[in-house]
Amino acid sequence: MPQKRFFIALILGCLGVATALAQMALIPQPQSYSRDNGAIDLPRSVEVVYSPASLEGTAAYLVQCLKRYGDIIATAQAGKAGAVRLQLNRRLSAGAYRLSIADTGIDIEGGDAEGVANGIATLSQLLLQGKGQLPCAVVTDAPRFAWRGFHLDVSRHFFTVPEVKRIIDLMAFYKLNRFHWHLTDDQGWRIEIKKYPLLTEKGAWRIFNDQDSVCRKQAVVTDNPDMLLPHDRIRVVGNDSLYGGYYTQDDIREIVAYARQRGIETIPEIDMPGHFLSAIENYDGISCFKKIGWGEYFTTPLCPGKEKTLEFCRDIWNEVISLFPYEYVHIGGDEVLKDNWKTCPDCQQRIRDCKLKDELELQAWFIHQMEAYLNQKGRKMLGWDEILEGGLSKTATVTWWRTWVPEAPQQVINQGNDVIFCPGSPMYFSQTEQKNNLQDVYEYDFGGLIKKTGNSGNSGKAGKAGRILGVQGNLWTEYIPTFAHACYQYFPRILALSELAWTEPAKKDFDKFSTRMTRHFELLQSLNVPYHTPSLEGFYGVNAFTGQGKLTATCKDPSAIIRYTTDGSMPTASSRLYSGPITVDQTTTFNLRLFQPNGKGGENVQAQFVKQGLLEALPEEGTLKPGLTATWYDFHEFKCTNMHLSPVKATYDVSDVCIPEGVNGHIGLIISGYIRIPADGIYTFALKSDDGSLLTIDGNLVVDNDHPQSPHEEISQQALKAGRHAFEVRYYDHNGGMLRLNVLDPNGFRMNPTDLYFH
Ligand code: ACM
Ligand code: ZN
């Protein structure tokens, strides 16, 4: 008997849908996508059936996705016969799915409910691109990592229940499956704890702080309303305007259930013993001393010497655990200012009683106390990598964030514990894309640890060595006051994270990903999700020319609109439209700004076009040897200018611009000599450093990259006559940085340092 046909099959050539359907762009790239010739049209009424009954929530999620398409009436019911069929298939692994699209129906089988949700995400991306039409295809797919995390700080700025749900929808759309919810911090307590009501009655509300002021200023400076604090998070009490908000326990249950339907586990973070000001400000007797507040960088922590504190924390965990049904909870444990513990009689008594060595071990002791309690309640503890200090327990899992402690993941694994990678560089999406760029996220290689150990979250049970459970992108919201700005920071970097976390490395390719990403910009627009339009390309910060110059600006997002000014002002929606290369006869500073089709303004960049004469070369000298001289100064300042006034520590011969081996700690470096230019022309100098650096040629400042910073590249050009030119790079750093200079010839090819440098 022929199978029942639920959908109308489309004849591709006639309906003109072939091209659109042939170019389906899925992110993350599935492990296998096998396309049939046909296509189907989604009818007005779609019946979703599911079996077993435990897939009811997953089916409800699919119904919500289907309703995006015009006037579709979608319903779900338990059963096996229907147009769209959801099922479990125990032969598939956790998170894995098989999606089959044919005119006889759509089948999604998952290794578990999360797998089915992942299949729905693929179907959803196909539907959105096909505008309701679907290619006949079979997708067989499974995740690379079990932990594909997405972190949101709701303390520094608060996000409402509908906003959190939208974030969860977007996570599901990109198959991210762990929502790490940073619920408490110094700036606000966001989760109702019934035993301690002041935590939210008072701790969830604050007067505006310095970070709010920065946001407001940025709103003006960058002409960006998304940096303004939303009015619905401000309430007036007496003479004070208070900022804040919190989730009731019902809100939390609702969000946890909503995420569960979408295959996402929610992991609460209650940060302690530091980052706990919003608690200790409102309850007596849990800090070391009465005087609490901010130190130079961090706030006063809780007092682990007092029994009352331990009881307070256990009570909080009791309620938190009752709301979050999953294996993991996160205790924070990061950035603890331990000064008070050194002078607090209770802390010192605890150190003596428990035979601890110092305050570092006191922190570990506190964490272990909490962990034992959580374990007793059947939960596993996660903590930031500071929980390694003073002794890591055998059962804790570590979220590694401190890029400057690169040995931490290996240490965790060696001790038999599991680790999740979310290093500040590049996985902190609160940083700009210039600092933590998309490609670095996409191509992240886990410090070579996977190659070395063959070890990852799906490689089976933890044996003696721990595992890399997966990877996560973090968003800290000190300077992110709105949902729209949060999206702008997350997107498109979470697309890169999603593919890093999901797709096997052999199937990854950054160029192909970039092409698919461009298609996803259209999807994000149709979903009304703000994103960061890729930065403009085609020019440098400083561009030199001798006769005429030419500004060419391109953007990877074809929908982006470029506007510009030449009077120093920031371009607005009515500024001149860039429609093609612009010829320049005299020195000109361009301000270029991207706009999305909805009129929303984005990044503003400056490009100087400088008319130069060729710098004269120095007279030739016979006795030069290859390379440069590097002089190391004992330098403690944060600007390169006066470096030469500090005491000299050592000198070195170097063949390129670099930090010589053995130079570390407080570094001031002056690398000097001559650069030999083979022919008259415009040369390009790309100077990258952490922290600051400067390049001068014949005493002229060519590249200014002189700031305290994580690795950052500045690129400038200089017109030079053939021959010998005096050359100097200055560089400083105080805790282990990097320095690199690439020189490009007038055709844009990188020049060989051995041909360039002499001293
Ligand atoms: C952190 O960024 N303090 C985990
Ligand atoms: Zn104390």
Coordinates of C-alpha atoms in Angstrom, one line a residue, residues 162-726:
P162 CA 10.2 37.5 28.4
E163 CA 13.8 38.6 27.6
V164 CA 15.3 35.5 29.2
K165 CA 12.8 33.3 27.3
R166 CA 13.9 35.0 24.0
I167 CA 17.5 34.3 24.8
I168 CA 16.6 30.6 25.5
D169 CA 14.7 30.4 22.1
L170 CA 17.8 31.7 20.4
M171 CA 20.1 29.3 22.3
A172 CA 17.8 26.5 21.1
F173 CA 17.9 27.8 17.5
Y174 CA 21.7 27.3 17.6
K175 CA 21.7 24.1 19.6
L176 CA 23.3 25.5 22.7
N177 CA 22.2 23.4 25.6
R178 CA 23.5 24.8 28.9
F179 CA 22.1 28.1 30.2
H180 CA 24.5 29.3 32.9
W181 CA 22.5 31.9 34.8
H182 CA 24.6 34.3 36.9
L183 CA 21.8 35.2 39.4
T184 CA 23.7 37.0 42.1
D185 CA 26.5 39.4 42.4
D186 CA 27.5 42.6 44.3
Q187 CA 25.3 44.8 42.1
G188 CA 22.0 42.9 42.6
W189 CA 20.4 39.7 44.0
R190 CA 18.0 38.4 41.5
I191 CA 16.4 35.2 42.9
E192 CA 13.7 35.1 45.5
I193 CA 14.8 33.2 48.6
K194 CA 11.8 32.8 50.9
K195 CA 13.7 32.4 54.1
Y196 CA 15.7 35.6 53.5
P197 CA 13.2 38.0 51.8
L198 CA 15.5 41.0 52.2
L199 CA 17.8 39.5 49.5
T200 CA 15.3 40.6 46.9
E201 CA 13.3 43.2 48.8
K202 CA 16.4 45.3 49.2
G203 CA 19.3 43.4 47.5
A204 CA 17.6 43.4 44.1
W205 CA 17.5 47.3 44.0
R206 CA 20.3 49.7 44.0
I207 CA 20.9 53.4 43.4
F208 CA 22.5 54.0 40.0
N209 CA 26.2 53.2 40.0
D210 CA 29.3 54.1 37.9
Q211 CA 28.6 51.5 35.4
D212 CA 25.1 52.9 34.7
S213 CA 26.7 56.3 34.2
V214 CA 29.1 54.8 31.6
C215 CA 26.2 53.2 29.8
R216 CA 24.3 56.5 29.7
K217 CA 27.3 58.4 28.4
Q218 CA 27.9 55.7 25.8
A219 CA 24.3 56.1 24.7
V220 CA 25.1 59.7 23.8
V221 CA 28.7 59.3 22.5
T222 CA 27.8 56.3 20.3
D223 CA 24.3 57.5 19.4
N224 CA 22.9 54.2 20.7
P225 CA 19.6 54.1 22.5
D226 CA 20.3 50.4 23.4
M227 CA 22.7 51.7 26.0
L228 CA 20.0 53.5 28.0
L229 CA 18.6 51.9 31.1
P230 CA 15.0 50.7 30.5
H231 CA 12.4 52.5 32.5
D232 CA 10.6 49.4 33.5
R233 CA 13.7 48.5 35.7
I234 CA 13.6 51.8 37.6
R235 CA 11.3 52.5 40.6
V236 CA 11.1 55.6 42.8
V237 CA 11.3 55.0 46.6
G238 CA 11.2 58.2 48.6
N239 CA 13.8 60.5 47.1
D240 CA 15.7 57.7 45.4
S241 CA 15.4 56.2 42.0
L242 CA 16.3 52.6 42.3
Y243 CA 17.4 50.2 39.5
G244 CA 16.7 46.5 39.7
G245 CA 14.4 43.6 39.5
Y246 CA 14.3 39.9 40.4
Y247 CA 12.7 36.6 39.6
T248 CA 10.1 35.1 41.9
Q249 CA 10.4 31.4 42.5
D250 CA 7.5 30.9 40.1
D251 CA 9.4 32.9 37.4
I252 CA 12.4 30.7 37.9
R253 CA 10.2 27.5 37.6
E254 CA 8.7 28.9 34.4
I255 CA 12.0 29.7 32.8
V256 CA 13.5 26.3 33.8
A257 CA 10.5 24.5 32.3
Y258 CA 10.6 26.7 29.2
A259 CA 14.3 25.9 28.6
R260 CA 13.7 22.2 29.3
Q261 CA 11.2 22.0 26.5
R262 CA 13.9 23.3 24.2
G263 CA 16.5 20.8 25.3
I264 CA 18.3 23.2 27.6
E265 CA 19.4 22.7 31.2
T266 CA 19.5 25.7 33.3
I267 CA 22.4 26.0 35.8
P268 CA 22.1 28.6 38.5
E269 CA 25.1 30.4 39.8
I270 CA 25.1 31.8 43.3
D271 CA 28.4 33.5 43.5
M272 CA 30.2 33.1 46.9
P273 CA 32.3 33.7 49.0
G274 CA 33.1 36.9 47.1
H275 CA 30.7 38.9 44.8
F276 CA 28.3 38.5 47.7
L277 CA 27.7 42.2 48.7
S278 CA 24.0 42.2 47.8
A279 CA 23.6 39.5 50.5
I280 CA 25.9 40.7 53.3
E281 CA 24.6 44.3 53.0
N282 CA 21.2 43.1 54.0
Y283 CA 21.8 40.4 56.7
D284 CA 23.9 41.0 59.8
G285 CA 26.5 38.6 61.1
I286 CA 27.7 37.0 57.9
S287 CA 30.6 39.3 57.1
C288 CA 33.9 39.5 59.1
F289 CA 33.3 43.1 60.2
K290 CA 30.5 45.7 60.2
K291 CA 32.3 47.8 57.6
I292 CA 31.7 46.3 54.2
G293 CA 32.0 47.5 50.6
W294 CA 34.4 47.8 47.7
G295 CA 38.2 47.3 48.0
E296 CA 40.4 48.4 45.2
Y297 CA 38.9 45.9 42.7
F298 CA 36.6 43.5 44.6
T299 CA 34.1 43.7 47.4
T300 CA 34.3 42.3 51.0
P301 CA 33.5 38.6 50.9
L302 CA 31.3 36.7 53.4
C303 CA 33.0 35.4 56.6
P304 CA 33.7 31.7 56.4
G305 CA 34.8 31.7 60.1
K306 CA 31.2 32.2 61.4
E307 CA 28.8 29.3 61.7
K308 CA 25.9 31.6 60.9
T309 CA 27.4 32.2 57.4
L310 CA 27.5 28.6 56.6
E311 CA 24.0 28.1 57.7
F312 CA 22.9 31.1 55.7
C313 CA 24.5 29.7 52.5
R314 CA 23.2 26.2 53.1
D315 CA 19.7 27.6 53.5
I316 CA 20.1 29.5 50.2
W317 CA 21.3 26.3 48.4
N318 CA 18.3 24.4 49.8
E319 CA 15.9 26.7 48.0
V320 CA 18.0 27.0 44.9
I321 CA 18.2 23.2 44.6
S322 CA 14.4 22.9 44.9
L323 CA 14.0 25.1 41.8
F324 CA 16.7 23.6 39.5
P325 CA 16.3 19.9 38.9
Y326 CA 19.7 19.3 37.2
E327 CA 22.9 17.7 38.2
Y328 CA 25.0 20.9 38.3
V329 CA 24.9 24.1 40.3
H330 CA 27.6 26.8 40.1
I331 CA 29.1 28.3 43.2
G332 CA 31.2 31.1 41.6
G333 CA 34.3 31.2 43.8
D334 CA 36.0 33.8 41.7
E335 CA 37.9 37.0 42.6
V336 CA 37.8 36.9 46.4
L337 CA 39.4 39.8 48.3
K338 CA 40.8 38.0 51.4
D339 CA 42.2 40.9 53.4
N340 CA 39.5 40.9 56.0
W341 CA 40.0 37.2 56.6
K342 CA 43.6 37.9 57.7
T343 CA 42.5 40.1 60.6
C344 CA 39.1 38.5 61.4
P345 CA 39.2 36.5 64.7
D346 CA 36.6 34.1 63.5
C347 CA 38.4 33.4 60.2
Q348 CA 41.7 33.0 62.0
Q349 CA 40.1 30.6 64.6
R350 CA 38.7 28.6 61.7
I351 CA 42.2 28.4 60.1
R352 CA 43.6 27.1 63.4
D353 CA 40.8 24.7 64.1
C354 CA 40.9 23.2 60.6
K355 CA 44.7 23.2 60.5
L356 CA 44.7 25.3 57.3
K357 CA 47.8 27.0 56.0
D358 CA 46.5 30.3 55.1
E359 CA 43.5 32.3 53.7
L360 CA 43.8 30.6 50.3
E361 CA 43.1 27.3 52.1
L362 CA 40.3 28.9 54.0
Q363 CA 38.6 29.8 50.7
A364 CA 39.1 26.2 49.5
W365 CA 37.8 24.9 52.9
F366 CA 34.6 27.0 52.5
I367 CA 34.1 25.8 48.9
H368 CA 34.6 22.2 50.1
Q369 CA 32.0 22.7 52.8
M370 CA 29.5 23.9 50.3
E371 CA 30.4 21.2 47.9
A372 CA 29.9 18.4 50.5
Y373 CA 26.5 19.9 51.2
L374 CA 25.5 20.0 47.6
N375 CA 26.8 16.4 47.0
Q376 CA 24.8 15.3 50.0
K377 CA 21.8 16.7 48.2
G378 CA 22.7 14.8 45.0
R379 CA 24.2 17.7 43.1
K380 CA 27.5 18.4 41.5
M381 CA 29.4 21.6 42.0
L382 CA 30.8 23.9 39.3
G383 CA 33.1 26.8 40.1
W384 CA 35.4 29.3 38.3
D385 CA 39.0 28.2 38.1
E386 CA 40.0 29.9 41.3
I387 CA 38.6 26.9 43.1
L388 CA 41.8 25.1 42.0
E389 CA 43.7 27.4 44.5
G390 CA 44.1 25.9 47.9
G391 CA 43.1 22.5 46.7
L392 CA 40.4 21.2 44.3
S393 CA 38.1 18.5 45.5
K394 CA 37.8 15.3 43.6
T395 CA 34.3 15.9 42.3
A396 CA 34.1 19.6 41.3
T397 CA 33.9 20.7 37.7
V398 CA 35.7 23.9 36.6
T399 CA 34.7 26.7 34.3
W400 CA 38.1 28.0 33.1
W401 CA 38.0 31.7 32.5
R402 CA 41.4 33.2 33.4
T403 CA 43.3 33.2 30.1
W404 CA 46.3 34.3 32.0
V405 CA 46.4 31.0 34.0
P406 CA 46.8 28.8 30.9
E407 CA 47.9 25.7 32.8
A408 CA 44.6 25.5 34.7
P409 CA 42.7 23.2 32.3
Q410 CA 45.5 20.7 32.2
Q411 CA 45.8 20.8 36.0
V412 CA 42.0 20.1 36.3
I413 CA 42.2 17.2 33.9
N414 CA 45.3 15.8 35.5
Q415 CA 43.5 15.8 38.8
G416 CA 40.7 13.7 37.3
N417 CA 38.2 16.6 37.2
D418 CA 36.1 17.9 34.3
V419 CA 36.6 21.3 32.7
I420 CA 34.5 23.7 30.6
F421 CA 36.4 26.1 28.4
C422 CA 35.3 29.8 28.6
P423 CA 38.6 31.7 28.6
G424 CA 38.2 35.5 28.7
S425 CA 40.0 35.6 25.4
P426 CA 38.1 34.9 23.2
M427 CA 35.0 33.6 25.0
Y428 CA 34.0 36.7 26.8
F429 CA 31.4 38.2 24.5
S430 CA 31.0 41.2 26.7
Q431 CA 34.3 42.3 25.1
T432 CA 34.1 44.0 21.7
E433 CA 34.5 41.9 18.5
Q434 CA 37.7 43.8 17.8
K435 CA 39.2 42.3 21.0
N436 CA 37.5 38.9 21.0
N437 CA 36.9 38.2 17.4
L438 CA 34.6 35.8 15.7
Q439 CA 37.3 33.9 13.9
D440 CA 39.2 33.3 17.1
V441 CA 36.0 31.9 18.6
Y442 CA 35.4 29.7 15.6
E443 CA 38.9 28.3 15.4
Y444 CA 39.6 28.0 19.1
D445 CA 41.8 24.9 19.6
F446 CA 41.4 24.2 23.3
G447 CA 45.0 25.1 23.9
G448 CA 46.0 22.0 21.9
L449 CA 44.7 19.9 24.8
I450 CA 42.3 17.8 22.7
K451 CA 45.0 16.8 20.2
K452 CA 47.3 15.9 23.2
T453 CA 44.7 13.9 25.1
G454 CA 42.1 13.0 22.5
N455 CA 39.8 13.9 25.3
S456 CA 36.4 15.6 25.0
G457 CA 33.0 15.6 26.5
N458 CA 31.6 12.9 24.2
S459 CA 34.6 10.6 24.5
G460 CA 33.0 8.4 27.1
K461 CA 33.0 8.2 30.9
A462 CA 35.7 10.0 32.8
G463 CA 38.5 7.6 33.6
K464 CA 41.5 8.7 35.6
A465 CA 41.9 11.8 33.6
G466 CA 39.1 14.4 33.6
R467 CA 37.3 15.5 30.4
I468 CA 36.8 18.6 28.5
L469 CA 33.0 18.7 28.9
G470 CA 32.7 21.5 26.4
V471 CA 32.8 25.2 25.7
Q472 CA 30.8 28.3 26.7
G473 CA 30.4 32.0 25.8
N474 CA 30.1 34.4 28.7
L475 CA 28.3 37.7 28.9
W476 CA 29.0 40.0 31.8
T477 CA 26.6 42.9 31.8
E478 CA 28.2 45.8 33.6
Y479 CA 28.0 47.8 30.4
I480 CA 25.0 45.9 28.8
P481 CA 21.8 47.4 30.1
T482 CA 19.3 46.1 27.5
F483 CA 18.3 42.9 25.7
A484 CA 19.0 44.6 22.4
H485 CA 22.6 45.3 23.4
A486 CA 23.1 41.8 24.8
C487 CA 22.1 40.4 21.4
Y488 CA 24.5 42.8 19.7
Q489 CA 27.3 41.4 21.8
Y490 CA 26.2 37.8 21.5
F491 CA 25.5 37.8 17.7
P492 CA 27.1 36.6 15.5
R493 CA 29.8 35.3 17.9
I494 CA 27.5 32.7 19.3
L495 CA 27.0 31.3 15.8
A496 CA 30.8 30.7 15.8
L497 CA 30.6 29.2 19.3
S498 CA 27.7 27.0 18.3
E499 CA 29.7 25.5 15.4
L500 CA 32.8 25.1 17.5
A501 CA 30.8 23.3 20.2
W502 CA 28.7 21.1 17.8
T503 CA 30.5 20.3 14.6
E504 CA 33.4 17.9 14.2
P505 CA 36.6 19.8 13.3
A506 CA 36.9 17.9 10.0
K507 CA 33.6 19.5 8.9
K508 CA 34.5 23.0 9.9
D509 CA 35.8 25.7 7.5
F510 CA 35.8 29.4 8.4
D511 CA 35.2 30.7 4.9
K512 CA 32.2 28.4 4.3
F513 CA 30.9 29.3 7.8
S514 CA 31.2 33.0 6.9
T515 CA 29.1 32.5 3.8
R516 CA 26.4 30.6 5.8
M517 CA 26.6 33.3 8.5
T518 CA 25.7 35.9 5.9
R519 CA 22.4 34.0 5.2
H520 CA 21.8 33.9 9.0
F521 CA 22.0 37.7 9.1
E522 CA 18.7 37.6 7.1
L523 CA 17.3 35.1 9.6
L524 CA 18.3 37.3 12.5
Q525 CA 16.6 40.3 10.9
S526 CA 13.5 38.3 10.3
L527 CA 13.5 37.2 14.0
N528 CA 14.1 40.8 15.0
V529 CA 17.4 40.0 16.7
P530 CA 20.0 42.8 16.8
Y531 CA 23.5 41.7 15.8
H532 CA 26.9 43.2 15.3
T533 CA 27.4 43.8 11.6
P534 CA 30.9 42.7 10.6
S535 CA 33.3 45.5 10.7
L536 CA 34.1 47.4 7.5
E537 CA 37.1 46.2 5.5
G538 CA 39.3 47.6 2.7
F539 CA 41.2 50.3 4.6
Y540 CA 43.4 50.9 7.6
G541 CA 43.4 53.4 10.5
V542 CA 46.0 55.4 8.6
N543 CA 46.2 55.2 4.8
A544 CA 49.0 56.9 3.0
F545 CA 49.0 58.2 -0.6
T546 CA 51.3 60.4 -2.7
G547 CA 49.2 61.5 -5.7
Q548 CA 45.7 60.3 -5.3
G549 CA 44.2 58.0 -2.7
K550 CA 41.2 55.7 -2.9
L551 CA 38.8 54.7 -0.1
T552 CA 37.2 51.4 -0.6
A553 CA 34.9 50.1 2.1
T554 CA 33.3 46.6 2.1
C555 CA 31.2 44.7 4.6
K556 CA 30.6 40.9 4.8
D557 CA 26.9 41.6 5.4
P558 CA 25.4 42.5 2.0
S559 CA 22.4 44.1 3.7
A560 CA 24.6 46.7 5.5
I561 CA 24.3 50.3 4.6
I562 CA 27.5 52.5 4.9
R563 CA 27.3 56.2 5.5
Y564 CA 30.1 58.6 6.0
T565 CA 31.2 62.1 6.9
T566 CA 34.5 64.1 6.4
D567 CA 33.9 66.9 9.0
G568 CA 34.7 64.8 12.1
S569 CA 31.1 64.2 13.1
M570 CA 29.6 60.8 13.6
P571 CA 27.5 59.8 10.6
T572 CA 23.7 59.7 11.1
A573 CA 20.9 58.1 9.1
S574 CA 20.9 61.2 6.8
S575 CA 24.7 61.4 6.2
R576 CA 26.2 60.7 2.8
L577 CA 25.7 57.2 1.5
Y578 CA 28.8 55.3 0.5
S579 CA 28.1 53.7 -2.9
G580 CA 31.5 52.8 -4.2
P581 CA 35.2 53.7 -4.0
I582 CA 36.0 57.4 -3.3
T583 CA 39.0 59.2 -4.8
V584 CA 40.9 61.4 -2.4
D585 CA 43.2 64.3 -3.5
Q586 CA 44.1 65.7 -0.1
T587 CA 44.5 64.6 3.5
T588 CA 41.0 63.6 4.6
T589 CA 39.6 61.9 7.8
F590 CA 36.6 59.8 7.1
N591 CA 34.1 58.7 9.7
L592 CA 32.3 55.6 8.4
R593 CA 29.3 54.1 10.0
L594 CA 27.2 51.0 9.4
F595 CA 23.4 51.0 9.4
Q596 CA 21.2 47.9 9.3
P597 CA 18.2 47.9 6.9
N598 CA 15.9 48.8 9.8
G599 CA 17.8 52.1 10.2
K600 CA 19.6 51.1 13.3
G601 CA 23.1 52.6 13.5
G602 CA 26.1 50.5 14.4
E603 CA 29.9 50.9 14.7
N604 CA 31.6 54.1 13.7
V605 CA 35.2 53.8 12.4
Q606 CA 37.7 56.4 11.4
A607 CA 40.0 56.1 8.4
Q608 CA 42.6 58.8 7.8
F609 CA 43.9 59.3 4.3
V610 CA 47.1 61.2 4.6
K611 CA 48.9 62.8 1.6
Q612 CA 52.6 62.2 2.1
G613 CA 55.9 62.8 0.4
L614 CA 58.2 59.8 0.3
L615 CA 60.4 59.9 3.4
E616 CA 64.1 60.4 2.3
A617 CA 66.4 57.5 3.0
L618 CA 69.6 57.9 5.1
P619 CA 73.0 57.7 3.4
E620 CA 74.2 54.1 3.0
E621 CA 76.7 52.8 5.6
G622 CA 79.0 49.9 4.9
T623 CA 79.3 48.0 8.2
L624 CA 75.7 47.1 9.3
K625 CA 74.9 43.6 10.4
P626 CA 71.5 41.9 10.1
G627 CA 68.9 42.2 12.8
L628 CA 68.0 44.8 15.4
T629 CA 69.1 45.7 19.0
A630 CA 66.6 45.1 21.8
T631 CA 67.1 46.9 25.1
W632 CA 65.2 45.8 28.1
Y633 CA 64.4 48.5 30.7
D634 CA 63.2 48.0 34.2
F635 CA 60.0 49.9 33.4
H636 CA 56.8 50.3 35.6
E637 CA 54.7 52.8 33.7
F638 CA 51.8 52.5 31.3
K639 CA 52.9 54.7 28.4
C640 CA 56.0 54.0 26.2
T641 CA 57.2 57.6 25.9
N642 CA 59.7 57.9 28.7
M643 CA 60.9 54.3 28.7
H644 CA 64.5 55.3 27.9
L645 CA 64.8 57.1 31.2
S646 CA 64.5 53.8 33.2
P647 CA 67.4 51.6 34.2
V648 CA 68.6 49.2 31.6
K649 CA 68.4 45.5 32.5
A650 CA 69.9 43.8 29.4
T651 CA 70.5 44.1 25.7
Y652 CA 69.9 41.5 23.0
D653 CA 70.4 41.0 19.2
V654 CA 67.1 40.0 17.6
S655 CA 66.3 39.1 14.0
D656 CA 62.7 40.4 14.2
V657 CA 60.5 42.6 16.3
C658 CA 59.8 40.3 19.3
I659 CA 60.1 39.9 23.1
P660 CA 63.5 38.2 23.5
E661 CA 63.6 34.9 25.5
G662 CA 64.0 35.5 29.2
V663 CA 62.5 39.0 29.1
N664 CA 59.5 39.0 31.5
G665 CA 57.8 40.7 34.4
H666 CA 58.0 44.5 34.1
I667 CA 59.0 45.0 30.5
G668 CA 60.0 48.1 28.7
L669 CA 61.6 47.3 25.4
I670 CA 63.2 49.5 22.8
I671 CA 64.0 47.6 19.6
S672 CA 66.0 49.8 17.2
G673 CA 68.2 49.7 14.1
Y674 CA 67.4 50.3 10.4
I675 CA 64.8 49.1 8.0
R676 CA 66.0 48.7 4.4
I677 CA 63.3 49.6 1.8
P678 CA 63.8 47.9 -1.6
A679 CA 61.8 50.4 -3.8
D680 CA 59.9 53.7 -3.5
G681 CA 56.3 53.1 -2.4
I682 CA 53.6 52.9 0.3
Y683 CA 54.5 50.4 3.0
T684 CA 52.0 49.0 5.6
F685 CA 52.9 48.4 9.3
A686 CA 50.7 46.1 11.4
L687 CA 51.8 46.4 15.0
K688 CA 50.1 44.0 17.5
S689 CA 50.8 44.1 21.2
D690 CA 49.7 43.4 24.8
D691 CA 50.1 45.9 26.3
G692 CA 51.2 49.1 24.5
S693 CA 53.6 49.8 21.6
L694 CA 54.8 52.5 19.2
L695 CA 56.6 52.4 15.9
T696 CA 58.6 55.4 14.6
I697 CA 60.5 55.6 11.3
D698 CA 63.1 58.3 10.9
G699 CA 61.7 59.9 14.0
N700 CA 58.1 60.0 12.6
L701 CA 55.4 58.3 14.6
V702 CA 54.0 55.7 12.2
V703 CA 51.9 53.4 14.5
D704 CA 50.4 54.4 17.8
N705 CA 49.2 51.3 19.7
D706 CA 50.2 52.6 23.1
H707 CA 47.5 51.6 25.6
P708 CA 47.1 49.1 28.5
Q709 CA 45.3 46.3 26.6
S710 CA 44.8 42.7 25.7
P711 CA 46.4 41.8 22.3
H712 CA 45.4 44.5 19.8
E713 CA 46.6 45.4 16.3
E714 CA 46.9 48.9 14.8
I715 CA 47.7 49.2 11.1
S716 CA 49.2 52.3 9.4
Q717 CA 50.9 53.1 6.2
Q718 CA 54.0 55.3 5.4
A719 CA 55.4 56.4 2.1
L720 CA 59.1 55.6 1.9
K721 CA 62.0 56.2 -0.5
A722 CA 64.1 53.2 -1.3
G723 CA 67.1 52.8 1.1
R724 CA 67.9 52.8 4.8
H725 CA 65.6 54.4 7.4
A726 CA 66.0 54.7 11.2

